[in-house]
C-alpha positions as a LaTeX table, in Angstrom:
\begin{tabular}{lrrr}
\hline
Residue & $x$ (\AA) & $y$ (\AA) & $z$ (\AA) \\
\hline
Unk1 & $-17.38$ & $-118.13$ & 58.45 \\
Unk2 & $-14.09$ & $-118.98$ & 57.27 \\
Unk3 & $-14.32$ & $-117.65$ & 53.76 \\
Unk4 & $-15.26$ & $-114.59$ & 55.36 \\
Unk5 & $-12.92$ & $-113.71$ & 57.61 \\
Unk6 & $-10.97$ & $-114.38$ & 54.49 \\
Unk7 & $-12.20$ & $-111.77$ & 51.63 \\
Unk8 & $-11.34$ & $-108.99$ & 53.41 \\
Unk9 & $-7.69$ & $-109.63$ & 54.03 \\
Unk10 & $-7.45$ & $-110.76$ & 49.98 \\
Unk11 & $-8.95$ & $-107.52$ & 48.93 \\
Unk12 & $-6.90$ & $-105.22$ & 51.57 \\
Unk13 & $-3.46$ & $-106.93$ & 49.98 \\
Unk14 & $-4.67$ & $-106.34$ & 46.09 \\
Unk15 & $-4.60$ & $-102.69$ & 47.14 \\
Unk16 & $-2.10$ & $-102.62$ & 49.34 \\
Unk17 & $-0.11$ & $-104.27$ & 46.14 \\
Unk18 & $-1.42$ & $-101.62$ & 43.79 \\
Unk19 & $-0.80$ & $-98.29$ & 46.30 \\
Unk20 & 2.67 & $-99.99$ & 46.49 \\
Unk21 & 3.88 & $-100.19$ & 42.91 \\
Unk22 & 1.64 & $-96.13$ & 42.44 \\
Unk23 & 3.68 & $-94.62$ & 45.35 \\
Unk24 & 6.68 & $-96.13$ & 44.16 \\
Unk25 & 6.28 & $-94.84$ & 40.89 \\
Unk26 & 5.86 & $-91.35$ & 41.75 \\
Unk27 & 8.99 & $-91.41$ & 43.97 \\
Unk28 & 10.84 & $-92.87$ & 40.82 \\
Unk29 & 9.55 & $-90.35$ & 38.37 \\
Unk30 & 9.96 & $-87.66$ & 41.42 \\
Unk31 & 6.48 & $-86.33$ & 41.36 \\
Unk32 & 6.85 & $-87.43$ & 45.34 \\
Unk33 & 10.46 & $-85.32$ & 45.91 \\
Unk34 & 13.03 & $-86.35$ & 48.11 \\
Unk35 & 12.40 & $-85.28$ & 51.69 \\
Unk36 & 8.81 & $-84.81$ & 51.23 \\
Unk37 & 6.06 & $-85.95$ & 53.44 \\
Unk38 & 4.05 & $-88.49$ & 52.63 \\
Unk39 & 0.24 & $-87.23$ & 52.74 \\
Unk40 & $-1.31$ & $-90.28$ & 53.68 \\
Unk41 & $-4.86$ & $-88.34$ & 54.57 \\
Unk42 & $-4.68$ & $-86.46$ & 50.75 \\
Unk43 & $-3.73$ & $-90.31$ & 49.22 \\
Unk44 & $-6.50$ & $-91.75$ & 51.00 \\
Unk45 & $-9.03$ & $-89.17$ & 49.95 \\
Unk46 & $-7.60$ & $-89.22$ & 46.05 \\
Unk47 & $-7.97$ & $-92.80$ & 46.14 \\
Unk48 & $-10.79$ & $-93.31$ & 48.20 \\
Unk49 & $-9.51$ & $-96.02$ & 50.12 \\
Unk50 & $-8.89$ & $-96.47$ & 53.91 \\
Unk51 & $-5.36$ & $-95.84$ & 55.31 \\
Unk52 & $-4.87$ & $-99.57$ & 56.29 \\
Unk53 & $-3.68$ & $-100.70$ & 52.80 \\
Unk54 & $-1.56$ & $-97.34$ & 52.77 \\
Unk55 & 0.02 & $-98.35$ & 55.82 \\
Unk56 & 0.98 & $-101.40$ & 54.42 \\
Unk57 & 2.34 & $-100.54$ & 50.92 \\
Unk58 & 4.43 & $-97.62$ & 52.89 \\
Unk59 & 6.02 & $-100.49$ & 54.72 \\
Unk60 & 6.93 & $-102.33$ & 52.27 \\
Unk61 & 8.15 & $-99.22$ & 50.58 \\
Unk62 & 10.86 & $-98.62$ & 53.70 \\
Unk63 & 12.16 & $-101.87$ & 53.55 \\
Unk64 & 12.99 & $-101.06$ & 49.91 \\
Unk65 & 14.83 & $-98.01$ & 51.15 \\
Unk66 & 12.48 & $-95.33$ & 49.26 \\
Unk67 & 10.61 & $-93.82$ & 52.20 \\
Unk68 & 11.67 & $-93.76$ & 56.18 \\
Unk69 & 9.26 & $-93.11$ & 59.05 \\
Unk70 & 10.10 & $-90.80$ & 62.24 \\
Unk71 & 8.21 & $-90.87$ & 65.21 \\
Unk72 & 4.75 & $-88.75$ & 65.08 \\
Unk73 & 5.49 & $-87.89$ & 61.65 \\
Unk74 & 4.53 & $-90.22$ & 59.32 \\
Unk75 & 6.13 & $-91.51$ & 56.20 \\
Unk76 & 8.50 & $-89.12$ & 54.18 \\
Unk77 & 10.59 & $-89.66$ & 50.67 \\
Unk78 & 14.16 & $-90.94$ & 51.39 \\
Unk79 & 16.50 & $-88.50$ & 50.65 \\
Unk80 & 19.42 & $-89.49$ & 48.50 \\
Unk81 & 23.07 & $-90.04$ & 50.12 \\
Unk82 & 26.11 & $-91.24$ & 49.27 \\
Unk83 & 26.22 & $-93.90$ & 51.63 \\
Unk84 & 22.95 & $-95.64$ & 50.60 \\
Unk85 & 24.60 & $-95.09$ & 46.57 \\
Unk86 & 27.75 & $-96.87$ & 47.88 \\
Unk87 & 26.33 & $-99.40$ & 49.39 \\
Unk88 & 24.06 & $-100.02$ & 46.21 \\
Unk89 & 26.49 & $-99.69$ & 43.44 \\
Unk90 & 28.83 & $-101.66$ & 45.25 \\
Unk91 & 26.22 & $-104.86$ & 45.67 \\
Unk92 & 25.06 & $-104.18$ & 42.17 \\
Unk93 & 28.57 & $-105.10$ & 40.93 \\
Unk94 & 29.11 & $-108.14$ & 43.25 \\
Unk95 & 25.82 & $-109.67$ & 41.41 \\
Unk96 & 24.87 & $-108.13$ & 38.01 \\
Unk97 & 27.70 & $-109.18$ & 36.17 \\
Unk98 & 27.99 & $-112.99$ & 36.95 \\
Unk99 & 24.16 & $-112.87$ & 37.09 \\
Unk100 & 24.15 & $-111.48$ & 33.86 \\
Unk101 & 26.82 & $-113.79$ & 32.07 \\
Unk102 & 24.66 & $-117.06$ & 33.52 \\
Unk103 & 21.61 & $-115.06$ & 31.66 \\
Unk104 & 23.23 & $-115.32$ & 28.34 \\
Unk105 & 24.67 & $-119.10$ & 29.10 \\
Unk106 & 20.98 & $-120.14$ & 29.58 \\
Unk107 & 19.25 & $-117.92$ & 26.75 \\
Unk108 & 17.54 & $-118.83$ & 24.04 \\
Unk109 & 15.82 & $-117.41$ & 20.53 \\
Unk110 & 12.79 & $-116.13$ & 22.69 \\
Unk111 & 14.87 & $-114.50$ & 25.20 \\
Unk112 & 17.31 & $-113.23$ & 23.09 \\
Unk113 & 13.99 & $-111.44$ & 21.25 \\
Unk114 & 12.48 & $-110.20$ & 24.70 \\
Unk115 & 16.72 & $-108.25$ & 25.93 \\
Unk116 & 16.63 & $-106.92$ & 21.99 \\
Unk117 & 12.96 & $-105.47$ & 22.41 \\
Unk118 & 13.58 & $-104.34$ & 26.11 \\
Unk119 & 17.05 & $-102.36$ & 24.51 \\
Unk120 & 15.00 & $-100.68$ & 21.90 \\
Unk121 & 12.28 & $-98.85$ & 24.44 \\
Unk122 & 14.92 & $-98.15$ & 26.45 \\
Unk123 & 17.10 & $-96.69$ & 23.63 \\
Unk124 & 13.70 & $-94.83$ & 22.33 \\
Unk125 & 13.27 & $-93.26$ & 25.88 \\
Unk126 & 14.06 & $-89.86$ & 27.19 \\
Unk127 & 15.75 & $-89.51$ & 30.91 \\
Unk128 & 14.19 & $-86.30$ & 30.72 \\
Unk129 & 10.85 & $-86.19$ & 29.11 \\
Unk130 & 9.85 & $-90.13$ & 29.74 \\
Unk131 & 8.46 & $-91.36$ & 33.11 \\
Unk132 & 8.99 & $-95.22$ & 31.82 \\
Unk133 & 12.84 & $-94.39$ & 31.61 \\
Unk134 & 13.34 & $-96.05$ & 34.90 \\
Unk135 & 11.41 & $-98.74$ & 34.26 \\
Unk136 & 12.48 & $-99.30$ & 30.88 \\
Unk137 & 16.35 & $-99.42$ & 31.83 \\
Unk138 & 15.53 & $-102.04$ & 35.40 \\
Unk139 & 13.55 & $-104.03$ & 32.30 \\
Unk140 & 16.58 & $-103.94$ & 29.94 \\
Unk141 & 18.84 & $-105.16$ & 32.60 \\
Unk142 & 16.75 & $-107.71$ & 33.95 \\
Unk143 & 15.86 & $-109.39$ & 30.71 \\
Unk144 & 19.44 & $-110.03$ & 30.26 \\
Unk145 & 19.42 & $-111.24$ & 33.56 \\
Unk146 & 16.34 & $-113.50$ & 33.87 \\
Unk147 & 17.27 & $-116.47$ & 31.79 \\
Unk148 & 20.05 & $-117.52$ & 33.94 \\
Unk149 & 18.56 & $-116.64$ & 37.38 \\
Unk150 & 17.01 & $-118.01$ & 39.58 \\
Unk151 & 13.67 & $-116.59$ & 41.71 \\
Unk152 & 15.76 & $-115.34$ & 44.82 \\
Unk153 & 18.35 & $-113.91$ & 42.91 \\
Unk154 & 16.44 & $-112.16$ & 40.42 \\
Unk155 & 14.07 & $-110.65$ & 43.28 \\
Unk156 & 17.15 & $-109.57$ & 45.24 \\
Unk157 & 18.47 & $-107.74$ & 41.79 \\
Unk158 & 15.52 & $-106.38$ & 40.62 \\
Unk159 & 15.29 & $-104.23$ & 44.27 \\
Unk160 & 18.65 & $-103.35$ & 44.16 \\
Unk161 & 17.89 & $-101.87$ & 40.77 \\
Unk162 & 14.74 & $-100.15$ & 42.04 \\
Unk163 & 16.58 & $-98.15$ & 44.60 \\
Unk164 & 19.55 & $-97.27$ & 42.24 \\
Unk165 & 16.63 & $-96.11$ & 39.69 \\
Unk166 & 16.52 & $-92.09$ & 41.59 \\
Unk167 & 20.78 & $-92.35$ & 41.65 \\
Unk168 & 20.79 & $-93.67$ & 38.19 \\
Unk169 & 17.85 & $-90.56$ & 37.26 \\
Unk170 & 20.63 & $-88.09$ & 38.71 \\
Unk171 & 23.54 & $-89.52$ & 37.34 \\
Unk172 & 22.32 & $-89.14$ & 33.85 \\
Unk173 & 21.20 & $-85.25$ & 34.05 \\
Unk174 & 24.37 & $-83.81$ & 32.82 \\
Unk175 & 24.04 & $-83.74$ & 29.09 \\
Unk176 & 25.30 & $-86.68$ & 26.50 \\
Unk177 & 25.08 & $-89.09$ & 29.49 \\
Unk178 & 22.05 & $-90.51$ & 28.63 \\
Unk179 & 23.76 & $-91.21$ & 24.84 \\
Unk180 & 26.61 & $-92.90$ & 26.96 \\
Unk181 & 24.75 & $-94.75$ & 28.80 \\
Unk182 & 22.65 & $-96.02$ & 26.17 \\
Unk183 & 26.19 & $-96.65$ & 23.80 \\
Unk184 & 27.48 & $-98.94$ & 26.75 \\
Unk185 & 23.93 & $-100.76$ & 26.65 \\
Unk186 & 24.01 & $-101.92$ & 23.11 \\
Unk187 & 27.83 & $-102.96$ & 23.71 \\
Unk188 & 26.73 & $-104.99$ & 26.51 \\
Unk189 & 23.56 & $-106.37$ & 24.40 \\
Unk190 & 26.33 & $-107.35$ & 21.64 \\
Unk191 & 27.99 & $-109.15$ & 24.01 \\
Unk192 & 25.30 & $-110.99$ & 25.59 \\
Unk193 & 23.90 & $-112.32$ & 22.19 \\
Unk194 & 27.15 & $-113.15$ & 21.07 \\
Unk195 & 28.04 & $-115.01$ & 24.34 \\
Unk196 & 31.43 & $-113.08$ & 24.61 \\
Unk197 & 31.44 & $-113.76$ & 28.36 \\
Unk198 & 34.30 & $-113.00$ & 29.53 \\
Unk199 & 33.93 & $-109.51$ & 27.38 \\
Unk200 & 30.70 & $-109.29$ & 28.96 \\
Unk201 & 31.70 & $-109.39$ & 32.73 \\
Unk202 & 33.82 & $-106.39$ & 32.40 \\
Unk203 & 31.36 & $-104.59$ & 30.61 \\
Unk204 & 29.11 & $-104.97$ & 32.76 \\
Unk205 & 31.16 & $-104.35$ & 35.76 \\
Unk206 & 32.67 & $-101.28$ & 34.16 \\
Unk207 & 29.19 & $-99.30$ & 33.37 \\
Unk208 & 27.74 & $-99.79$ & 37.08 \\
Unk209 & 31.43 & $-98.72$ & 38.33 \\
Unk210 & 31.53 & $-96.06$ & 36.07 \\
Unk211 & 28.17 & $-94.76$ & 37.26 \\
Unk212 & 28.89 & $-95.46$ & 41.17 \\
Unk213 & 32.55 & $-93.41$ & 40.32 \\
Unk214 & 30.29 & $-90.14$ & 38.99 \\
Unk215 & 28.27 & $-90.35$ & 42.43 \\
Unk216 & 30.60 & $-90.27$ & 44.75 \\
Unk217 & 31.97 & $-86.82$ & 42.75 \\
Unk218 & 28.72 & $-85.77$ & 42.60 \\
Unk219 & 26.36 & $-87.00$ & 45.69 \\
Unk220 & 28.78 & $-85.22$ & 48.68 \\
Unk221 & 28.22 & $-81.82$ & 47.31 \\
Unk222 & 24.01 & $-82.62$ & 46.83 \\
Unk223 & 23.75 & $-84.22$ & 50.72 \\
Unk224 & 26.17 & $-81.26$ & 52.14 \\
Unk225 & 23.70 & $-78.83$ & 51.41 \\
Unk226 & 20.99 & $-80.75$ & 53.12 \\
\hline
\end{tabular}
């Protein structure tokens, strides 16, 4: 009896898992836009799955800060503001950079192989054209990351990353930023190889800050037309 009151529950948190990372891709890549309603009867049907997984995976999803629920109306995209980018950036820069100096104190030849592979699909990536842009920038920053960190910190990092993936997207439309961006990446690569650390914190610091500094130019005039 036991084993089967157990299967079900194992199989509704697989896809619950799955839906989780699929919805959250499409809100990254913004096939799902911000603001838009979350279709949980068209999902369902695409999929063919029941709506109890769904349910699940769009919780999880609001506690990451990509989707919010209302009363009676479901699920909808988060919309982007410059008080959720504030309060991102400005955690991202209490963290990333010490997190990322202990990543290159604790690195070895096999990591240092995985941060220069993870730089070169990001550097061969297109904001514009390439759905894995997202992905491949949160893997470039967490590789350098990973070697030095432990689970709870690297989990905590890694979401904080996922949310500042759409800000990041929109920071990075006006043209040469991507070319910038990617120009302050290899610097910080160089650094983190060469266990310049002290070169490294700033670095680091400096090309969140300098991201976080174009929002708040950018993000009032976007959420004032809302």
């Amino acid at each position: 009896m036991g084993s089967l009151h157990n299967r079900p529950s194992l199989n509704i948190r697989t896809i619950a898992d799955q839906l989780y990372y699929l919805i959250r891709d499409r809100i990254l890549q913004g096939v799902l836009e911000e603001g838009e309603p979350i279709r949980q009867d068209t999902i369902a049907t695409e999929l063919g799955i029941s709506k109890i997984p769904l349910r699940e995976a769009l919780a999880r999803l609001e506690q990451d800060g990509l989707v919010r629920s209302q009363a009676n109306r479901g699920f909808m995209v988060n919309t982007l503001s410059a008080e959720e980018a504030d309060e991102v950036f400005h955690l991202r820069r209490q963290l990333e950079p010490t997190a990322t100096v202990a990543g290159s104190r604790e690195a070895g030849p096999a990591d240092h192989a995985t941060a220069r592979r993870a730089f070169e699909a990001l550097r061969d990536c297109g904001v514009s054209d390439n759905a894995d842009w997202g992905e491949c920038n949160r893997a470039f920053h967490m590789a350098l990351i990973r070697p030095g960190a432990g689970n709870l910190t690297y989990t905590m990092i890694e979401r904080l990353n996922v949310i500042a993936d759409r800000y990041v997207r929109f920071h990075l439309g006006p043209q040469g930023r991507p070319e910038r961006a990617n120009c302050q990446h290899e610097e910080i690569l160089e650094a983190w190889l060469t266990g310049e650390h002290k070169m490294l914190l700033k670095l680091v610091r400096d090309h969140i800050q300098e991201t976080h500094d174009d929002l708040r130019h950018e993000l009032p005039a976007v959420t004032g037309r809302r």
